[in-house]
Coordinates of C-alpha atoms and ligand atoms in Angstrom, one line a residue:
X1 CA -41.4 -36.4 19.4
X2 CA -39.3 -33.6 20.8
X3 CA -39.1 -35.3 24.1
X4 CA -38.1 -38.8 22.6
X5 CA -35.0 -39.8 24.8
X6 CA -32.9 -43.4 23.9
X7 CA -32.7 -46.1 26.7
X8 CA -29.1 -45.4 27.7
X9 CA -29.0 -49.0 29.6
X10 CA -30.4 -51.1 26.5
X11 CA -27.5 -49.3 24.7
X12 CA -25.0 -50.2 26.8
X13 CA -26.2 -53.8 27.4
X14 CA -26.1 -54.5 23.8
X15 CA -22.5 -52.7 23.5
X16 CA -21.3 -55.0 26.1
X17 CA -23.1 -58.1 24.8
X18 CA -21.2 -57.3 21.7
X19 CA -18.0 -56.6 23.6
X20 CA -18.0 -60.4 24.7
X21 CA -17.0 -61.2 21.0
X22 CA -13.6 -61.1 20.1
X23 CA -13.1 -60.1 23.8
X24 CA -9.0 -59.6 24.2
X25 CA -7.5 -60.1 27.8
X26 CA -6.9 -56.7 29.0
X27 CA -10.8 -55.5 27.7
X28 CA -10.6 -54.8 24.7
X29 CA -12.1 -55.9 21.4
X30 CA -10.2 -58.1 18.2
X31 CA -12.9 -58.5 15.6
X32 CA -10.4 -58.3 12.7
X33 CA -12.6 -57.8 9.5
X34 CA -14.1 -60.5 7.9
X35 CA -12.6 -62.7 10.4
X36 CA -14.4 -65.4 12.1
X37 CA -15.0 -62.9 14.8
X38 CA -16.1 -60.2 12.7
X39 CA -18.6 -62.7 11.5
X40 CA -19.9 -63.9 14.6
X41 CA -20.5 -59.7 15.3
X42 CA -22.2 -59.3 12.1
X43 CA -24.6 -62.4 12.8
X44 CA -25.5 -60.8 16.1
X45 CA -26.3 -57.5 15.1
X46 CA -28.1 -58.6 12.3
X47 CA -30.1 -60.9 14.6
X48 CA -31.0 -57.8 16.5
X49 CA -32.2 -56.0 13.5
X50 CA -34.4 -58.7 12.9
X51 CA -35.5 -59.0 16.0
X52 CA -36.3 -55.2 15.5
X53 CA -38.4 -56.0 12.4
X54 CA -36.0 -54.3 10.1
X55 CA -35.4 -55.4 6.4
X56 CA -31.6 -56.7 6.0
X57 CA -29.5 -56.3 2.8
X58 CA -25.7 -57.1 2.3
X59 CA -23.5 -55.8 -0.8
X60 CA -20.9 -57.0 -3.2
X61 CA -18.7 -55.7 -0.4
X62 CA -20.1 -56.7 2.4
X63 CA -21.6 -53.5 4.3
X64 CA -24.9 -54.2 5.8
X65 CA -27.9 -51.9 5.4
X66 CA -30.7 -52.8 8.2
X67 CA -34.0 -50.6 6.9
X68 CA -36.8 -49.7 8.9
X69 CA -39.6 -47.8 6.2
X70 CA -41.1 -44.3 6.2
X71 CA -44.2 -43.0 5.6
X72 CA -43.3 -42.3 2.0
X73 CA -41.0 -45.4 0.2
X74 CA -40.2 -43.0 -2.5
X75 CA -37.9 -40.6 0.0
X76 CA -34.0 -41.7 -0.1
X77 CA -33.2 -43.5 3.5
X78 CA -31.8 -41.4 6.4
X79 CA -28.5 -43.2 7.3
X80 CA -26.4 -43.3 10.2
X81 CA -23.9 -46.3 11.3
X82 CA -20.4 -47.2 11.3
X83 CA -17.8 -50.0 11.8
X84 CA -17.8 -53.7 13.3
X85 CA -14.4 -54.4 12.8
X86 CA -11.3 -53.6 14.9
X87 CA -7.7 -52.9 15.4
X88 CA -6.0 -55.9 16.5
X89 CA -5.2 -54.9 19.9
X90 CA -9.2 -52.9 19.8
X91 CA -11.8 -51.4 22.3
X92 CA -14.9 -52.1 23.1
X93 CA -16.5 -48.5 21.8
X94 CA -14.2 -47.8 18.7
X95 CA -16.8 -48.1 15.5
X96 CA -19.1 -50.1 17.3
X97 CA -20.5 -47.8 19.1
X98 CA -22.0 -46.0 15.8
X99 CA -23.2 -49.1 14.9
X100 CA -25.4 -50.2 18.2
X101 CA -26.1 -46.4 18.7
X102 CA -28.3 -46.5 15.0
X103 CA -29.9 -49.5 16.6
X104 CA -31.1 -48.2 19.6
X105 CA -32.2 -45.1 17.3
X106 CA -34.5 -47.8 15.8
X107 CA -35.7 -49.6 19.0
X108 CA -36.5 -46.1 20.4
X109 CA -38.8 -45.4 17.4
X110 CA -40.3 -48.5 17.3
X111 CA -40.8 -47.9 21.4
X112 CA -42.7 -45.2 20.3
X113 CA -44.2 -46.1 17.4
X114 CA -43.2 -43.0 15.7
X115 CA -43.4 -43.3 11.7
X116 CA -40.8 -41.2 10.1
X117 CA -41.3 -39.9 6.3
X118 CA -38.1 -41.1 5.0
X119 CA -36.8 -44.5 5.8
X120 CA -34.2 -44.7 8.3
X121 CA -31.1 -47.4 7.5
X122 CA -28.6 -48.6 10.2
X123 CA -25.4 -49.1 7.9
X124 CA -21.9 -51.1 9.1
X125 CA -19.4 -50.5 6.8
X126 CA -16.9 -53.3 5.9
X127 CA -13.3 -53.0 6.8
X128 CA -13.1 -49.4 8.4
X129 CA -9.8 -49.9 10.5
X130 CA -7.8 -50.9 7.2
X131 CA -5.7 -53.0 10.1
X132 CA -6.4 -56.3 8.0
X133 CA -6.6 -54.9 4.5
X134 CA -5.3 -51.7 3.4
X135 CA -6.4 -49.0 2.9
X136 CA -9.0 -48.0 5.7
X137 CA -12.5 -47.3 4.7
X138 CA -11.9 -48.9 1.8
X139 CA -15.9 -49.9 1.8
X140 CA -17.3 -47.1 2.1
X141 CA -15.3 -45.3 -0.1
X142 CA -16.4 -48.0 -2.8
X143 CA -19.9 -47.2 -2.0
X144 CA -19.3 -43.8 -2.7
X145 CA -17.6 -44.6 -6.2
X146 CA -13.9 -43.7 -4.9
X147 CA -12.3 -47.4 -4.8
X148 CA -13.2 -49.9 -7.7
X149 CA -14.9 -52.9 -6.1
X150 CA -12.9 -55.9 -7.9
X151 CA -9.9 -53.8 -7.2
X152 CA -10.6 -54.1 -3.4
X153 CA -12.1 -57.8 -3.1
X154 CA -9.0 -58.4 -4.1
X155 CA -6.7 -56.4 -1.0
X156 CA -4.4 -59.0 0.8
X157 CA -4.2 -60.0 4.5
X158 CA -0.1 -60.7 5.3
X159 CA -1.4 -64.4 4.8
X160 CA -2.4 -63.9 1.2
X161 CA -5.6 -64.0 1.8
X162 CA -7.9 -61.3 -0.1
X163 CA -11.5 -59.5 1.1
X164 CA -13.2 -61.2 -1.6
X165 CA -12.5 -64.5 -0.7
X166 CA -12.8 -63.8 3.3
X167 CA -16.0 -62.5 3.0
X168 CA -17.0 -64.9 1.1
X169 CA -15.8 -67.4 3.9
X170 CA -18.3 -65.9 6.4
X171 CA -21.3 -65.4 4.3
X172 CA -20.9 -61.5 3.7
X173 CA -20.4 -61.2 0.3
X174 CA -23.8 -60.0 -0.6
X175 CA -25.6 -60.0 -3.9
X176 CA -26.2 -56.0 -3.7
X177 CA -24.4 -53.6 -5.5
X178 CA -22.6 -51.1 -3.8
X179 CA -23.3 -47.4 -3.8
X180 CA -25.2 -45.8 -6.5
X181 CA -28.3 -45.3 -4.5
X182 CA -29.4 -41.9 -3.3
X183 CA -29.5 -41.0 0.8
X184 CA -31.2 -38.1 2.1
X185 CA -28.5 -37.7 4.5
X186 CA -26.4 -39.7 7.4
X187 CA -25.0 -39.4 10.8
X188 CA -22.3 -41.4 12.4
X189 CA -22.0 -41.5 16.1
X190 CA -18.3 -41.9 17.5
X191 CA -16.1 -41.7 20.4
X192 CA -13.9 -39.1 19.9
X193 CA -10.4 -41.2 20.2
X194 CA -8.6 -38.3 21.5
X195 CA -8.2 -36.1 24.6
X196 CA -10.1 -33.2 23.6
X197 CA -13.8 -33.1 25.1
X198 CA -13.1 -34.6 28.2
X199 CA -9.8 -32.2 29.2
X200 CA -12.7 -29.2 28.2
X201 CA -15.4 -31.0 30.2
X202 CA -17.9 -31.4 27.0
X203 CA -20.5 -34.1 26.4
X204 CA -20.9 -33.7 22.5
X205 CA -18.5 -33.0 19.8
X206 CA -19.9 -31.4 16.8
X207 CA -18.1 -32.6 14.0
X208 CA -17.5 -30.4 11.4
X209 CA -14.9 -32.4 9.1
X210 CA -11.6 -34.8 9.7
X211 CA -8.4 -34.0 8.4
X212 CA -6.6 -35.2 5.9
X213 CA -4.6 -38.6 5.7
X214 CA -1.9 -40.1 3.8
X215 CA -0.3 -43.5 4.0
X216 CA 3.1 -45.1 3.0
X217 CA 4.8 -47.7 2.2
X218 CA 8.6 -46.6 3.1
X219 CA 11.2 -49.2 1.3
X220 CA 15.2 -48.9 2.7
X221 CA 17.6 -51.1 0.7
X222 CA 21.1 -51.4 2.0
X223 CA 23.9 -53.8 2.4
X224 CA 24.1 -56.5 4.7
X225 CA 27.7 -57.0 6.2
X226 CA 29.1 -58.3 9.2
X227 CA 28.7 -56.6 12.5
X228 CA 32.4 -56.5 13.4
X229 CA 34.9 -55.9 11.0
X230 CA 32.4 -53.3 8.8
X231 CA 34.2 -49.6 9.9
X232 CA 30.9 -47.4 10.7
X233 CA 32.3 -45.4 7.4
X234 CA 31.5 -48.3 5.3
X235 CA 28.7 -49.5 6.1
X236 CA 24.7 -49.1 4.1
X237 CA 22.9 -49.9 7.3
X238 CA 19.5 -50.1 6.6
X239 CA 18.2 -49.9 10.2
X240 CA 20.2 -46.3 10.9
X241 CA 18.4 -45.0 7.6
X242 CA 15.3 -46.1 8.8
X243 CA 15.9 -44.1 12.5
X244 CA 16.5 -41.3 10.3
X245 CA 13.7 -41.4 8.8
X246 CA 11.6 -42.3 11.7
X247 CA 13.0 -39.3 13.2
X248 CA 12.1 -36.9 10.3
X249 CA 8.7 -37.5 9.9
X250 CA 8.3 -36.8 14.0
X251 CA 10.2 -33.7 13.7
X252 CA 7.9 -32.7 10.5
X253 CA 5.1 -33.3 12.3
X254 CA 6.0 -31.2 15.4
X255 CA 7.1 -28.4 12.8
X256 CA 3.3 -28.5 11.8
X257 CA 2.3 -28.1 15.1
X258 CA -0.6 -28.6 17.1
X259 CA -2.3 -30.6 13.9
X260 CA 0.4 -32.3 12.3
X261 CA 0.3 -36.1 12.9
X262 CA 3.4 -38.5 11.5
X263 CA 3.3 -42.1 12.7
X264 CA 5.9 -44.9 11.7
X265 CA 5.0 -48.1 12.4
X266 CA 5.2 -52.1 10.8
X267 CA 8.7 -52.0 10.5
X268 CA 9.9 -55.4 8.9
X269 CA 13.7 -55.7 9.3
X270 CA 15.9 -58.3 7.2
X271 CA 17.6 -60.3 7.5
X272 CA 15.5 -61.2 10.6
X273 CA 17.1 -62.7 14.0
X274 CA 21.4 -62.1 14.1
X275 CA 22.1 -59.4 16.0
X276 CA 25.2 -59.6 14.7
X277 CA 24.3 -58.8 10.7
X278 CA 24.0 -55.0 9.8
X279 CA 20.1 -54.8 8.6
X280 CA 20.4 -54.6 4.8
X281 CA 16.6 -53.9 3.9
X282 CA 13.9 -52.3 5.9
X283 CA 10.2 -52.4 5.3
X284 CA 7.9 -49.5 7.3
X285 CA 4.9 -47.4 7.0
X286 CA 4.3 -44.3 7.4
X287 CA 0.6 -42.3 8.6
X288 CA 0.7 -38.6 7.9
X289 CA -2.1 -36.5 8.8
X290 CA -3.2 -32.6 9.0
X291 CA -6.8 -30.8 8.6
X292 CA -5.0 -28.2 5.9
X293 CA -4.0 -29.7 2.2
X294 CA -1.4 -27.5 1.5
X295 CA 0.2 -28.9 5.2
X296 CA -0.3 -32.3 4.4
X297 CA 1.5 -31.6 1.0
X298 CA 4.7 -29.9 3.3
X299 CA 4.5 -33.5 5.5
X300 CA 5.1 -35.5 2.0
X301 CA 7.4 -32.9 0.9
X302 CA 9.7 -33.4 4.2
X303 CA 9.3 -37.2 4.1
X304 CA 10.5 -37.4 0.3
X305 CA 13.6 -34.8 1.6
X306 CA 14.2 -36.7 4.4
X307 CA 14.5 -40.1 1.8
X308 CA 17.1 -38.4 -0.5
X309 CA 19.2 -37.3 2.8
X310 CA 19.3 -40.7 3.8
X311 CA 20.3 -41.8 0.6
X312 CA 23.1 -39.4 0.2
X313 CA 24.7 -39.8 3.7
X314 CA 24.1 -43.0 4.0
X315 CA 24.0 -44.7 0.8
X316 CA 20.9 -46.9 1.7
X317 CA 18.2 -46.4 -1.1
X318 CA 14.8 -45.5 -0.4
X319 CA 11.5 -45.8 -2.1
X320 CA 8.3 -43.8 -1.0
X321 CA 5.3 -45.4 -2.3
X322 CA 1.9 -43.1 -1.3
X323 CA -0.6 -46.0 -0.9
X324 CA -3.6 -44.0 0.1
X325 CA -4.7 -40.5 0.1
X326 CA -8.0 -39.3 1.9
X327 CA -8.0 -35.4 1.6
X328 CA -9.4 -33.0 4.3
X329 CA -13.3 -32.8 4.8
X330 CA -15.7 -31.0 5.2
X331 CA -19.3 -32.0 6.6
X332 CA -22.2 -30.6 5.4
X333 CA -23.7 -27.3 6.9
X334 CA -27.4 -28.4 7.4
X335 CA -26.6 -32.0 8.6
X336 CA -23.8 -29.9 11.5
X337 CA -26.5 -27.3 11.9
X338 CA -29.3 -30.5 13.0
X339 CA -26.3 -31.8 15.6
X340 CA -25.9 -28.6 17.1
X341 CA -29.7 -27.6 17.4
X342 CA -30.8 -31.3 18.9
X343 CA -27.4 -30.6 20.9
X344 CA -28.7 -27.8 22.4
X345 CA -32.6 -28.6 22.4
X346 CA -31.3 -32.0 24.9
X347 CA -29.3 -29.3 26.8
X348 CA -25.7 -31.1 26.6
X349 CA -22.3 -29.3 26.9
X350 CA -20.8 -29.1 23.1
X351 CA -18.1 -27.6 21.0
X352 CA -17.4 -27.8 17.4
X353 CA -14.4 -30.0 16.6
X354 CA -12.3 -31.0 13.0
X355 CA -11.9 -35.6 13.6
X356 CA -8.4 -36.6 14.0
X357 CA -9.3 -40.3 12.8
X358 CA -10.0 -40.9 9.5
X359 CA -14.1 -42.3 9.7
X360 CA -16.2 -43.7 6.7
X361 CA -18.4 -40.5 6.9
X362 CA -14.9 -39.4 5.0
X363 CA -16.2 -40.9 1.9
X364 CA -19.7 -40.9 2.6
X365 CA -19.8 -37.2 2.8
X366 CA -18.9 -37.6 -1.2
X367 CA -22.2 -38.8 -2.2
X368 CA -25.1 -37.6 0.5
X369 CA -24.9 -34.5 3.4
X370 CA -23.0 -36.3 6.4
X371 CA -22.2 -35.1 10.0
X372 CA -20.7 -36.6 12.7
X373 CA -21.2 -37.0 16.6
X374 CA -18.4 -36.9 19.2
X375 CA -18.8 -38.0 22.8
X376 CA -15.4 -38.3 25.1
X377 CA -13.4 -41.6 25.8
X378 CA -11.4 -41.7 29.0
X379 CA -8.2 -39.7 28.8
X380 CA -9.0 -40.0 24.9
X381 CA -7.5 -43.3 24.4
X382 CA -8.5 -45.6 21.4
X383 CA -6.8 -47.6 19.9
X384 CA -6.3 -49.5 22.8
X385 CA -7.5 -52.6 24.6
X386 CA -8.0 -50.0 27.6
X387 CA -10.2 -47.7 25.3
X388 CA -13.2 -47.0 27.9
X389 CA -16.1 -44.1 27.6
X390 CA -18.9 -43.8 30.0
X391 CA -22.6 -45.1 30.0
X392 CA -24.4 -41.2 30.4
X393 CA -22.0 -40.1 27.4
X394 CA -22.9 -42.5 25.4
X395 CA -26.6 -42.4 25.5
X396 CA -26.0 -38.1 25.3
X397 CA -24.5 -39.1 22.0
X398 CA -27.5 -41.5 21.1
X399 CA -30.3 -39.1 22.1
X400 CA -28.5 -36.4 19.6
X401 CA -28.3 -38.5 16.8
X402 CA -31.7 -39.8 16.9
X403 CA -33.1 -36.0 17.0
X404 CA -30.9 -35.2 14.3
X405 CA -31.8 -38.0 12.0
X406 CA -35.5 -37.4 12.9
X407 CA -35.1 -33.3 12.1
X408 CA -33.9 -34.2 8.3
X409 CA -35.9 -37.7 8.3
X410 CA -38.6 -35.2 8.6
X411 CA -37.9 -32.0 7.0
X412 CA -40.0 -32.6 4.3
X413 CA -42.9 -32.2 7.4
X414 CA -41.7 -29.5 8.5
Ligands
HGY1 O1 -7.0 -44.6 10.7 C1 -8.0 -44.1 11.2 O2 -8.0 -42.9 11.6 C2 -9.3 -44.9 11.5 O3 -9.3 -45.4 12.8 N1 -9.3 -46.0 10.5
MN2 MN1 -13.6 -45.9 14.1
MN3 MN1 -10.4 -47.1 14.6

């Protein structure tokens, strides 16, 4: 068992098979969730799973749990697995990567005929990316009892459309219930989606926890007025408000420096078009991230100054609505002790690393021991239809998680 190694070209033929759907122009990947696309993924790797002989379930929420047995039925299921779903403007590796990694876990054991003790499960959580629907992870956090699952089926798309009803529309709103079901313990296999373990010339990234994460939904009311004959004096220009605030949250972040995070982005301007209309209301939203709480708190705290500033120079009002929360984690010691010792039993170059993106280990780690796996992306770009990682990485990645599920699908062996 100790020499078990993945086949590093069946991974990445299935990652690129799966690439080919939703494939964007410039390379990359748009599998919004529960889009037709996202559908047309989910059929294919559940095809595979079949194919691998593995027993398929779907939940109220649409993850998919693909189970191959152990030894002893009674043992909770060994999990590892991610995302199918995408950013708009995705890549190929982003997510999917944990998910086709757990399978090849599978096809390796089944190679091999190995029987584990526990049951090992191959999970894809529903609507990681929170691109579509917000928030992110919204799925796995219902699994693990954070989000209310009516409350989520019924999220929005900008069309008006909700989750429930979209999953519904591709067949993924399964008759399981979500969460409440004991797992030994889980593993999620990533690219790392930033520049770290390439620029220190690492293969794995032994994750021990992600930092925190806060979203907003920034509101800037004004008054429109005509571009000419309104003195810059008189004016309640929503637009300058919202460069201020733009400009605050950067500056916070830099203050917090080298883990603060502050990103401003979906900015919705009205009235739309006429350039020559002062903006009167503004629509953005806000990302703020940090490993440390007590940071993350001084981020909100500068944002919130920042809105009364603009409001008192400026006269535009602004409302901060804090839409999501996911607080800092921390993986569990055995589950980052199995990474490190298969890590260093396969002989790959590591370090230990805190996740800059939020994952849906985040919430899993609530309800069963989770760790994480790192391997590098090129020039750590994710995020991004250019998002590329390389084939011997990849399998590295692979071989670790499947000697780190088999070390706790086996503890009670050993
Ligand atoms: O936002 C994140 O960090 C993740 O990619 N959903
Ligand atoms: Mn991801
Ligand atoms: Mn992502």
């Amino acid at each position: 068992m100790s020499n078990l190694q993945i086949d590093g070209d069946r991974l990445w033929r299935s990652l690129m098979d799966m690439a080919k759907i939703g494939a964007t122009a410039k390379g990359g990947s748009r599998r919004l969730a529960a889009s037709d696309e996202d559908r047309m993924g989910r059929d294919l790797f559940v095809a595979w799973c079949k194919a691998a002989g593995l027993g398929v379930t779907v939940d109220r929420i649409g993850n998919i749990f693909a189970r191959r047995p152990g030894r002893d039925p009674t043992l909770p299921p060994v999990v590892t697995g991610s995302h199918l779903d995408t950013q708009p403007t995705g890549g190929r590796f982003d997510g999917v990567y944990g998910v086709l990694a757990g399978l090849e876990v599978i096809r390796t054991l089944n190679d091999s005929g190995l029987v584990t003790d526990a049951p090992i499960e191959v999970a894809v959580w529903t609507n990681e990316e929170g691109a579509r629907f917000a928030p992110a992870m919204v799925a796995s956090g219902a699994f693990a009892g954070v989000f209310d699952v009516d409350t989520v089926l019924e999220a929005k798309d900008v069309d008006g459309r909700t989750l429930g009803a979209e999953l519904a529309r591709i067949g993924y709103a399964g008759d399981q219930a979500v969460g409440g079901r004991p797992l030994l313990a889980t593993f999620e296999a990533h690219i790392e989606q930033g520049p770290i373990l390439e620029a220190e010339k690492k293969t794995i990234g032994v994750v021990t926890g992600v930092q925190g994460i806060r979203w907003y939904d920034v509101r800037l009311d004004g008054m429109e007025a005509h571009a000419g004959p309104t003195p810059m004096t008189m004016r309640k220009d929503a637009m300058v408000a919202a460069a201020r605030m733009i400009a605050a949250a950067d500056a916070s972040a830099k203050r917090h420096a080298p883990h603060g995070r502050a990103t401003c982005k979906v900015v919705e301007v009205r009235p739309q078009g006429s350039r020559n209309t002062i903006a009167g209301h503004v629509a953005m939203t806000v990302d703020m991230r940090h490993p440390d709480a007590t940071a993350l708190e001084a981020l909100d705290a500068d944002l919130r100054a920042a809105g009364h500033q603009v409001t008192a120079e400026l006269g535009v009002a602004v409302a901060i609505e804090a839409i999501w929360t996911s607080p800092p984690v921390a993986f569990d010691a055995a589950c980052v002790a199995a990474v490190r010792e298969a890590t260093e039993r396969l002989g790959y170059t590591h370090q230990t690393m805190v996740s800059g993106a939020g994952h849906d280990s985040c919430y899993i780690a609530r309800v069963a021991p989770t760790a994480m796996i790192f391997v590098p992306c090129e020039k750590g770009i994710s995020h991004n239809e250019i998002e590329n990682a390389k084939k011997e990485d990849l399998a590295a990645g692979c071989n670790v998680l499947l000697h780190a599920m088999l070390a706790r699908a086996n503890a009670a062996a050993s």
